CSV table of C-alpha atoms in Angstrom, one decimal:
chain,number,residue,atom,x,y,z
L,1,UNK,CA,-39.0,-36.2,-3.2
L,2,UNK,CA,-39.2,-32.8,-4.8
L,3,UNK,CA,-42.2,-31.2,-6.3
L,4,UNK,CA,-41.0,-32.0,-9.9
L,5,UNK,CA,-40.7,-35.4,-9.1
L,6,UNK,CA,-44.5,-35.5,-7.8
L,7,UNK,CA,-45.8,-34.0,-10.4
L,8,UNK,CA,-44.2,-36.5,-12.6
L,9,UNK,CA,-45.7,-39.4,-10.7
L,10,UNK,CA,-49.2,-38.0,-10.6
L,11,UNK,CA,-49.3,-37.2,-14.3
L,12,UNK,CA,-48.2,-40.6,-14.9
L,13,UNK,CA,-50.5,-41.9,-13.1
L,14,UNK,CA,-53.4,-40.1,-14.3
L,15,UNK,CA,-52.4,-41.0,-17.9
L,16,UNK,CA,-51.9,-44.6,-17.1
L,17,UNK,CA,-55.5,-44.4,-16.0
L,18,UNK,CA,-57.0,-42.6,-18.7
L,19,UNK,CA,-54.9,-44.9,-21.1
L,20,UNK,CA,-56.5,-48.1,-19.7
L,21,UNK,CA,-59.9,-46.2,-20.3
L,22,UNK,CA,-59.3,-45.5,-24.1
L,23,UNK,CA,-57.6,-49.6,-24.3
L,24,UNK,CA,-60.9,-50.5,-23.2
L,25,UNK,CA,-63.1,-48.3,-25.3
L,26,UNK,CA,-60.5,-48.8,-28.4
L,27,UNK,CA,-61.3,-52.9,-27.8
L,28,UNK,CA,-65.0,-52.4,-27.0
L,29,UNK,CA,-64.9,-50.9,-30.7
L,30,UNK,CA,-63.0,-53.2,-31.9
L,31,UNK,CA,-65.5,-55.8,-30.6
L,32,UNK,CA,-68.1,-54.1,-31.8
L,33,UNK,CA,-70.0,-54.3,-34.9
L,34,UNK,CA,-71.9,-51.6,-35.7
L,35,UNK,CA,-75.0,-51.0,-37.9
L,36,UNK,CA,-74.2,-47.6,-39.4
L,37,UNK,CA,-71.9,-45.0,-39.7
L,38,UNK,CA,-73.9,-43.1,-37.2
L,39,UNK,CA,-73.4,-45.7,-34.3
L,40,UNK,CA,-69.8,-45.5,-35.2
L,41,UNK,CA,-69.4,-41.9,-35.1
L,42,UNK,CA,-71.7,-42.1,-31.6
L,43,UNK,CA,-69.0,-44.8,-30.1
L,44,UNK,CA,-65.8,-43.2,-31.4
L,45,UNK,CA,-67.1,-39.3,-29.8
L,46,UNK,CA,-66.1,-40.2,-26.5
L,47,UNK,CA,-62.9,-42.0,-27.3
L,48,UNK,CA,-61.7,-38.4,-29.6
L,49,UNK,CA,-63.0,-36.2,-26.8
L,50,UNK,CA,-61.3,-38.9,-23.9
L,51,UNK,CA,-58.0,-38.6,-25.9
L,52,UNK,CA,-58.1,-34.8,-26.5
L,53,UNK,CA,-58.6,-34.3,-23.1
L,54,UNK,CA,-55.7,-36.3,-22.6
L,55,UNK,CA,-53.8,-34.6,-24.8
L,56,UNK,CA,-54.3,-31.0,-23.3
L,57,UNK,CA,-54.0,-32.6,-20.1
L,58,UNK,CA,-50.3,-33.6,-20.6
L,59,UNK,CA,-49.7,-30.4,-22.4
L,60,UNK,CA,-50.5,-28.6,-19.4
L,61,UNK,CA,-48.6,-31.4,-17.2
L,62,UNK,CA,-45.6,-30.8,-18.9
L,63,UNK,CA,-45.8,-27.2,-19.4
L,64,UNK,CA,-46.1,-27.6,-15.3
L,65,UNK,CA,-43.0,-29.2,-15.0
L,66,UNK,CA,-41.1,-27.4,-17.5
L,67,UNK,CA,-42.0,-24.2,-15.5
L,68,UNK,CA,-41.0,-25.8,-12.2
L,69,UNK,CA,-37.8,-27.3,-13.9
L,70,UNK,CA,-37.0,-23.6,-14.6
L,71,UNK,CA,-38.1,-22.1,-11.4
L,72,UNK,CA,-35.6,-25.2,-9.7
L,73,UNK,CA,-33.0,-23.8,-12.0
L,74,UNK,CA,-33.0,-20.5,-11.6
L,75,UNK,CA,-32.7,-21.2,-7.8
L,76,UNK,CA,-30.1,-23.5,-7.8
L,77,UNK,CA,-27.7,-21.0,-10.3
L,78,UNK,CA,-28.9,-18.4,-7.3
L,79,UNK,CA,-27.7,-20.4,-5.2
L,80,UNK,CA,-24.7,-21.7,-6.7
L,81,UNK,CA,-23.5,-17.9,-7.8
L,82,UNK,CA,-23.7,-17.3,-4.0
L,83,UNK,CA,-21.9,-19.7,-3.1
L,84,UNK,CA,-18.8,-18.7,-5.6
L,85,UNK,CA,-19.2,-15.0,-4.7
L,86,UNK,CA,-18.9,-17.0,-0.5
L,87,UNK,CA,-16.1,-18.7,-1.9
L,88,UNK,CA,-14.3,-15.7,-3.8
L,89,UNK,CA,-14.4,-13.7,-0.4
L,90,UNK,CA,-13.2,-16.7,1.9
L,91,UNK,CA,-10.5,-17.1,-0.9
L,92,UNK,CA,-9.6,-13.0,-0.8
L,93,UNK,CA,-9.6,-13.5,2.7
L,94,UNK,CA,-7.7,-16.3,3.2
L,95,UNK,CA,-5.2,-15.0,0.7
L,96,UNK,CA,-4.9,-11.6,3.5
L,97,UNK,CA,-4.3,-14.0,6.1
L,98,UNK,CA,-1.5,-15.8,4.5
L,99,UNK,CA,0.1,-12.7,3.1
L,100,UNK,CA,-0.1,-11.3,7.1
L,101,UNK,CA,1.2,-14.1,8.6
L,102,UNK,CA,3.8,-14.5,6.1
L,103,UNK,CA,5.1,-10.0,7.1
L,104,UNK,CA,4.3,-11.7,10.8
L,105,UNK,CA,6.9,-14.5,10.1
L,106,UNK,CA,9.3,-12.0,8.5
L,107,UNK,CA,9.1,-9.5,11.1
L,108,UNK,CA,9.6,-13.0,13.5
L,109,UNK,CA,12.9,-14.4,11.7
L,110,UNK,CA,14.6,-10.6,11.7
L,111,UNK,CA,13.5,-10.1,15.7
L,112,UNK,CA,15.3,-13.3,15.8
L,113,UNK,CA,18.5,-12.4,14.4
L,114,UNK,CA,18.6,-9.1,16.3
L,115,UNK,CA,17.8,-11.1,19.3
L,116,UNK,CA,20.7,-13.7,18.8
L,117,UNK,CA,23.2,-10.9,17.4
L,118,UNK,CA,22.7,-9.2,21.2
L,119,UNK,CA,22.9,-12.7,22.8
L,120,UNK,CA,26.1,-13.2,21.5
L,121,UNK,CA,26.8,-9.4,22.0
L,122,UNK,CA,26.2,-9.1,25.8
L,123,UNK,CA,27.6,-13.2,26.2
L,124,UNK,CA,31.1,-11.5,25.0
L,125,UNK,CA,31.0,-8.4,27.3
L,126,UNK,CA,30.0,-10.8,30.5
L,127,UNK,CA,33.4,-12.8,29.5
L,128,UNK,CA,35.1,-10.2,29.3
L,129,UNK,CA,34.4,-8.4,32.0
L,130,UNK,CA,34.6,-11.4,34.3
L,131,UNK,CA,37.8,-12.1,33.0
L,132,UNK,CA,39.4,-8.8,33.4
L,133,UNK,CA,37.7,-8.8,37.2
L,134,UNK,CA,38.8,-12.4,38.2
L,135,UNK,CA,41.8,-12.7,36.3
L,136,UNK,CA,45.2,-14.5,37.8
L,137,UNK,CA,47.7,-11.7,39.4
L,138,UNK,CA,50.4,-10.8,37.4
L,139,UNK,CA,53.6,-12.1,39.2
L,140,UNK,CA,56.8,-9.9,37.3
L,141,UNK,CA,60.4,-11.2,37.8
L,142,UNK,CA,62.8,-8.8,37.3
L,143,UNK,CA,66.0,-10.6,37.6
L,144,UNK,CA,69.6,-8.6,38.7
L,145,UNK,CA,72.3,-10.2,36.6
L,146,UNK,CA,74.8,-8.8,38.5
L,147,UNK,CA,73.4,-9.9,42.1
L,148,UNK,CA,72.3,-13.5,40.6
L,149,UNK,CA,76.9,-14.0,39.3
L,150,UNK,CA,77.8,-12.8,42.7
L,151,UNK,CA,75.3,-15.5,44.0
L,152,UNK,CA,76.1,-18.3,42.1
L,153,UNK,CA,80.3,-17.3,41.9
L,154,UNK,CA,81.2,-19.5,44.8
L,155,UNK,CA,79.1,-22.3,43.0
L,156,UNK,CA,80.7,-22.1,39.9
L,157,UNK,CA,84.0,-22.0,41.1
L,158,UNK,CA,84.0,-25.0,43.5
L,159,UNK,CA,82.7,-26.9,40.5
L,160,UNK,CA,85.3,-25.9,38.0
L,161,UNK,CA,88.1,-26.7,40.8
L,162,UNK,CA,86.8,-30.2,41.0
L,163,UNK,CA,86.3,-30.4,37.3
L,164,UNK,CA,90.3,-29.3,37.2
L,165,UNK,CA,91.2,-32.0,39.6
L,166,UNK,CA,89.9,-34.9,37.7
């Protein structure tokens, strides 16, 4: 419960109190039947001065709680600008962080294609080289025309004899 709050509910009750006082005094008068002016004026003094009293009293009251209404207030807008200005520089900062990360990331994604442009760079040399190193021998046939006829001339004779002789 604040102090506002406090001071609300012992004004009120203080008033409630006083007002039961001047209910009883306003029916005691009511009750009553006086003489003379004089009595009247006697009775009604207390009841005026009870009231004005009351009166001042709940000026003050509420000039109380209008000052501690402000006072809460100006506190809570202290508080609340503080909180923003907290907020603003978590937000500037936050706002730093992303723009970082996001040169980080950019910095990332180039290192990457670099890194996969030598990959594939140094995966080609290896092939080659491993190639060239355990390639297949070359086997060259050179062929001797004349050397091959003389071979196959007694071949191709005995085959176009018998081809003659059918």
């Amino acid at each position: 419960m604040s102090k506002i709050e406090t001071l609300r509910q012992s004004a009120a009750v203080s008033n409630e109190t006083r007002l039961e006082r001047l209910a009883s005094q306003i029916e005691a008068l009511r009750q009553a039947k006086h003489q003379s002016v004089e009595d009247l004026a006697t009775t009604l003094e207390p009841l005026a001065q009870a009231m004005a009293a009351l009166a001042d009293e709940t000026r003050q009251t509420l000039a109380e709680i209008e000052r501690k209404s402000r006072e809460q207030g100006e506190t809570f807008t202290r508080q609340l600008t503080e909180s923003v200005e907290g907020y603003k520089d978590a937000a500037k900062e936050a706002n730093k962080a992303a723009k970082s990360l996001d040169k980080a990331g950019q910095r990332m994604e180039w290192t990457h294609y670099a890194l996969a442009l030598m990959t594939g760079l140094f995966t080609a040399a290896l092939v080659s080289a491993f190639w060239l190193w355990l390639r297949p021998p070359i086997i060259q046939n050179s062929l001797d025309a004349q050397a091959v006829a003389e071979y196959l001339k007694p071949a191709v004779i005995e085959a176009l004899k018998r081809s003659k002789n059918k």
